[in-house]
Amino acid sequence: MCGRFSLAIDDIEDLALRFHVPLPDTSVQPRYNIAPAQPLLTVAHVQGKRQLIPMLWGLVPHWNKSAKSSYTLINIRSESLTEKPLFKRYFEHQRCLVPADGFFEWKKAGTKKIPYRAIVKKEPIFAFAGLWDFITQPDGSKAYCFTILTTEANDLLRPIHDRMPVILLPDEEDKWLDPSIQVGAHLQPLLHPYPAKRMEVYEVSPKVNSWKNDTPECIEPKAN
């Protein structure tokens, strides 16, 4: 699964250039320990154009009345996308990119859980494959939300956890967002474990265990 990740950038232009979208009239703050129910800028093809859109992490189906519903999905197994009608609709029509520069997994060691951070070599910003929806609020505005797809872990992550988020290769991102592709079978090949040789992992401070800690120490290698 993926329960925490990071995006430690402070220039919105970096995101706009990386994902080939217009520069939005907003700012971005470094995030070192992003947790469910928190907002993040995602990349989606909405209202006829590709753009950066703020969304809450935790997908709430549109038939719910509140974006703060207790029914939220922070992850969806990619293998299940064709099994449930709701997931199938998202898969075919409501896909997004979730920008990140690393993510965290915890390895069980007896009664303890040791946090590790995984990054992609030579990719300071990459993208998880995500799905999105929105809730229409009482004032008529839309509150967008997203979930991150997961797949089986690659050889590097498997000793830590048996699942990992789907990380798209850069040349797969445009296809994932392409609104003209509405057949899941054409997209399923993208939902593979990221190549282990292109990644690295390292142990980090247990401070990352608390979502209240959102400081650079969360992404630094643990001191010996």
Short mmCIF file of C-alpha atoms in Angstrom, two decimals:
data_model
loop_
_atom_site.label_atom_id
_atom_site.label_comp_id
_atom_site.label_asym_id
_atom_site.label_seq_id
_atom_site.Cartn_x
_atom_site.Cartn_y
_atom_site.Cartn_z
CA MET A 1 0.00 0.00 0.00
CA CYS A 2 0.98 3.66 0.11
CA GLY A 3 0.09 5.55 3.25
CA ARG A 4 2.61 8.40 3.23
CA PHE A 5 4.72 10.17 0.64
CA SER A 6 6.61 13.41 0.06
CA LEU A 7 6.94 16.25 -2.41
CA ALA A 8 9.58 18.62 -1.05
CA ILE A 9 9.46 21.41 -3.63
CA ASP A 10 8.80 25.12 -3.13
CA ASP A 11 8.39 26.39 -6.69
CA ILE A 12 5.09 25.80 -8.47
CA GLU A 13 6.87 26.32 -11.80
CA ASP A 14 8.79 23.07 -11.20
CA LEU A 15 5.50 21.15 -11.22
CA ALA A 16 4.08 23.01 -14.20
CA LEU A 17 7.20 22.38 -16.29
CA ARG A 18 7.58 18.76 -15.21
CA PHE A 19 4.00 17.84 -16.14
CA HIS A 20 3.51 20.19 -19.11
CA VAL A 21 0.59 22.16 -17.70
CA PRO A 22 -0.17 25.90 -17.55
CA LEU A 23 1.30 27.70 -14.57
CA PRO A 24 -1.52 28.01 -12.03
CA ASP A 25 -2.19 31.05 -9.89
CA THR A 26 -1.19 29.36 -6.67
CA SER A 27 1.86 28.47 -4.62
CA VAL A 28 3.30 25.26 -3.26
CA GLN A 29 5.03 24.43 0.00
CA PRO A 30 7.55 21.63 0.63
CA ARG A 31 5.78 18.56 2.01
CA TYR A 32 7.91 15.96 3.74
CA ASN A 33 5.23 13.68 5.19
CA ILE A 34 1.96 13.81 3.24
CA ALA A 35 -0.83 11.87 4.94
CA PRO A 36 -4.39 10.84 3.96
CA ALA A 37 -7.08 13.54 4.07
CA GLN A 38 -4.52 16.24 3.30
CA PRO A 39 -4.59 18.40 0.13
CA LEU A 40 -2.15 18.11 -2.75
CA LEU A 41 -1.86 19.43 -6.29
CA THR A 42 -2.52 16.65 -8.80
CA VAL A 43 -2.47 16.58 -12.60
CA ALA A 44 -5.71 15.71 -14.38
CA HIS A 45 -7.54 16.31 -17.63
CA VAL A 46 -10.61 18.18 -16.37
CA GLN A 47 -13.02 20.55 -18.10
CA GLY A 48 -11.34 19.95 -21.42
CA LYS A 49 -7.78 20.69 -20.41
CA ARG A 50 -4.80 19.24 -18.61
CA GLN A 51 -4.15 21.16 -15.41
CA LEU A 52 -2.91 21.16 -11.84
CA ILE A 53 -5.86 20.70 -9.48
CA PRO A 54 -5.87 20.67 -5.66
CA MET A 55 -7.38 17.44 -4.37
CA LEU A 56 -7.76 15.73 -1.00
CA TRP A 57 -6.06 12.37 -0.58
CA GLY A 58 -8.84 9.87 -0.05
CA LEU A 59 -11.30 9.18 -2.84
CA VAL A 60 -14.96 9.68 -1.92
CA PRO A 61 -17.47 8.37 -4.49
CA HIS A 62 -19.54 11.19 -5.98
CA TRP A 63 -22.79 9.88 -4.50
CA ASN A 64 -21.54 10.70 -1.00
CA LYS A 65 -22.74 14.06 0.30
CA SER A 66 -19.56 15.16 2.01
CA ALA A 67 -15.88 15.27 1.09
CA LYS A 68 -15.27 14.40 4.76
CA SER A 69 -17.16 11.13 4.48
CA SER A 70 -15.86 8.27 6.61
CA TYR A 71 -15.85 6.18 3.41
CA THR A 72 -12.61 7.08 1.65
CA LEU A 73 -10.14 5.09 -0.39
CA ILE A 74 -6.50 6.17 -0.12
CA ASN A 75 -5.36 3.18 -2.20
CA ILE A 76 -6.99 0.86 -4.75
CA ARG A 77 -5.39 -2.38 -5.88
CA SER A 78 -4.73 -2.05 -9.61
CA GLU A 79 -5.72 -5.70 -10.08
CA SER A 80 -9.29 -4.88 -8.99
CA LEU A 81 -10.01 -2.07 -11.47
CA THR A 82 -11.99 -4.24 -13.85
CA GLU A 83 -13.82 -6.17 -11.13
CA LYS A 84 -16.06 -3.45 -9.67
CA PRO A 85 -18.27 -1.15 -11.79
CA LEU A 86 -17.34 1.96 -9.78
CA PHE A 87 -13.60 1.31 -10.13
CA LYS A 88 -14.04 0.53 -13.81
CA ARG A 89 -15.66 3.93 -14.38
CA TYR A 90 -12.78 5.71 -12.69
CA PHE A 91 -10.26 3.63 -14.60
CA GLU A 92 -11.80 4.50 -17.95
CA HIS A 93 -12.70 8.14 -17.42
CA GLN A 94 -11.15 9.72 -14.31
CA ARG A 95 -7.40 9.19 -14.13
CA CYS A 96 -4.81 11.54 -12.65
CA LEU A 97 -1.12 11.85 -11.88
CA VAL A 98 -0.07 12.29 -8.25
CA PRO A 99 3.29 14.12 -8.10
CA ALA A 100 5.83 12.85 -5.56
CA ASP A 101 9.55 12.69 -4.89
CA GLY A 102 9.48 9.68 -2.54
CA PHE A 103 7.22 7.46 -0.47
CA PHE A 104 7.40 5.59 2.82
CA GLU A 105 6.88 1.96 3.78
CA TRP A 106 7.27 0.25 7.13
CA LYS A 107 9.09 -3.03 7.68
CA LYS A 108 7.94 -5.28 10.49
CA ALA A 109 10.73 -6.24 12.91
CA GLY A 110 9.22 -8.15 15.80
CA THR A 111 6.86 -5.75 17.55
CA LYS A 112 8.37 -2.73 15.82
CA LYS A 113 7.82 -1.16 12.44
CA ILE A 114 10.87 0.45 10.85
CA PRO A 115 10.19 3.27 8.36
CA TYR A 116 11.95 3.38 4.99
CA ARG A 117 11.83 5.92 2.19
CA ALA A 118 11.85 4.90 -1.47
CA ILE A 119 12.94 7.23 -4.25
CA VAL A 120 13.45 7.04 -8.00
CA LYS A 121 17.02 7.58 -9.17
CA LYS A 122 17.56 10.56 -11.48
CA GLU A 123 13.88 11.56 -11.16
CA PRO A 124 13.54 14.40 -8.64
CA ILE A 125 9.79 14.42 -9.31
CA PHE A 126 7.81 11.39 -10.51
CA ALA A 127 4.13 10.44 -10.62
CA PHE A 128 1.90 7.81 -9.05
CA ALA A 129 -1.02 6.54 -11.12
CA GLY A 130 -4.16 7.91 -9.49
CA LEU A 131 -7.94 8.09 -9.93
CA TRP A 132 -10.18 11.00 -8.98
CA ASP A 133 -13.73 12.05 -8.26
CA PHE A 134 -15.47 15.09 -6.80
CA ILE A 135 -18.21 16.05 -4.40
CA THR A 136 -20.59 18.90 -5.21
CA GLN A 137 -20.73 21.05 -2.11
CA PRO A 138 -23.78 23.00 -0.85
CA ASP A 139 -22.52 26.21 -2.47
CA GLY A 140 -22.24 24.43 -5.83
CA SER A 141 -18.45 24.24 -5.87
CA LYS A 142 -16.58 20.99 -6.43
CA ALA A 143 -14.29 19.35 -3.89
CA TYR A 144 -11.91 17.02 -5.73
CA CYS A 145 -10.34 13.92 -4.19
CA PHE A 146 -7.97 11.17 -5.36
CA THR A 147 -6.67 7.71 -4.63
CA ILE A 148 -3.34 6.05 -5.48
CA LEU A 149 -3.17 2.73 -7.30
CA THR A 150 -0.97 -0.04 -5.94
CA THR A 151 0.66 -3.13 -7.42
CA GLU A 152 2.87 -5.95 -6.20
CA ALA A 153 6.23 -4.85 -4.83
CA ASN A 154 9.36 -5.07 -6.94
CA ASP A 155 12.47 -6.94 -5.77
CA LEU A 156 13.81 -3.90 -3.94
CA LEU A 157 10.65 -3.19 -1.93
CA ARG A 158 9.49 -6.77 -1.34
CA PRO A 159 11.65 -7.32 1.79
CA ILE A 160 9.91 -4.28 3.31
CA HIS A 161 6.33 -4.63 2.07
CA ASP A 162 4.47 -6.81 -0.43
CA ARG A 163 2.76 -3.84 -2.15
CA MET A 164 3.97 -0.57 -3.65
CA PRO A 165 2.33 2.38 -5.40
CA VAL A 166 2.13 2.30 -9.18
CA ILE A 167 4.83 4.69 -10.41
CA LEU A 168 4.46 5.55 -14.06
CA LEU A 169 7.47 5.80 -16.31
CA PRO A 170 7.76 9.35 -17.75
CA ASP A 171 6.82 8.15 -21.23
CA GLU A 172 3.67 6.48 -19.82
CA GLU A 173 2.23 9.58 -18.17
CA ASP A 174 0.67 11.12 -21.28
CA LYS A 175 -1.06 7.86 -22.14
CA TRP A 176 -2.42 7.56 -18.60
CA LEU A 177 -3.97 11.02 -18.84
CA ASP A 178 -5.21 10.73 -22.44
CA PRO A 179 -9.02 11.18 -22.24
CA SER A 180 -9.49 9.48 -25.61
CA ILE A 181 -8.37 6.16 -24.11
CA GLN A 182 -11.42 4.68 -22.42
CA VAL A 183 -10.65 0.97 -22.59
CA GLY A 184 -9.05 -0.45 -19.46
CA ALA A 185 -7.27 -3.18 -21.39
CA HIS A 186 -5.23 -0.50 -23.17
CA LEU A 187 -4.04 0.91 -19.84
CA GLN A 188 -3.58 -2.20 -17.72
CA PRO A 189 -0.01 -2.80 -19.03
CA LEU A 190 1.03 0.50 -17.42
CA LEU A 191 0.18 -0.75 -13.94
CA HIS A 192 3.37 -2.72 -13.34
CA PRO A 193 5.96 -2.57 -10.53
CA TYR A 194 8.51 0.14 -11.19
CA PRO A 195 11.91 -1.31 -12.17
CA ALA A 196 13.88 -2.04 -9.00
CA LYS A 197 17.20 -1.04 -10.55
CA ARG A 198 15.89 2.51 -11.01
CA MET A 199 15.05 2.94 -7.33
CA GLU A 200 16.73 3.02 -3.96
CA VAL A 201 15.48 2.78 -0.37
CA TYR A 202 16.91 3.87 2.95
CA GLU A 203 15.86 3.89 6.58
CA VAL A 204 14.49 7.17 7.95
CA SER A 205 13.71 8.65 11.33
CA PRO A 206 10.70 7.28 13.25
CA LYS A 207 9.47 10.88 13.33
CA VAL A 208 7.74 10.09 10.05
CA ASN A 209 5.43 7.77 12.01
CA SER A 210 3.37 10.78 13.07
CA TRP A 211 1.60 12.78 10.40
CA LYS A 212 2.07 15.83 12.62
CA ASN A 213 5.77 15.79 11.78
CA ASP A 214 6.28 17.44 8.40
CA THR A 215 9.92 18.49 8.49
CA PRO A 216 13.04 17.78 6.37
CA GLU A 217 14.17 15.23 8.95
CA CYS A 218 11.39 12.92 7.75
CA ILE A 219 13.11 12.35 4.40
CA GLU A 220 16.72 12.28 5.55
CA PRO A 221 18.59 8.97 6.05
CA LYS A 222 18.45 7.90 9.68
CA ALA A 223 21.58 8.85 11.57
CA ASN A 224 23.59 5.93 12.92
#
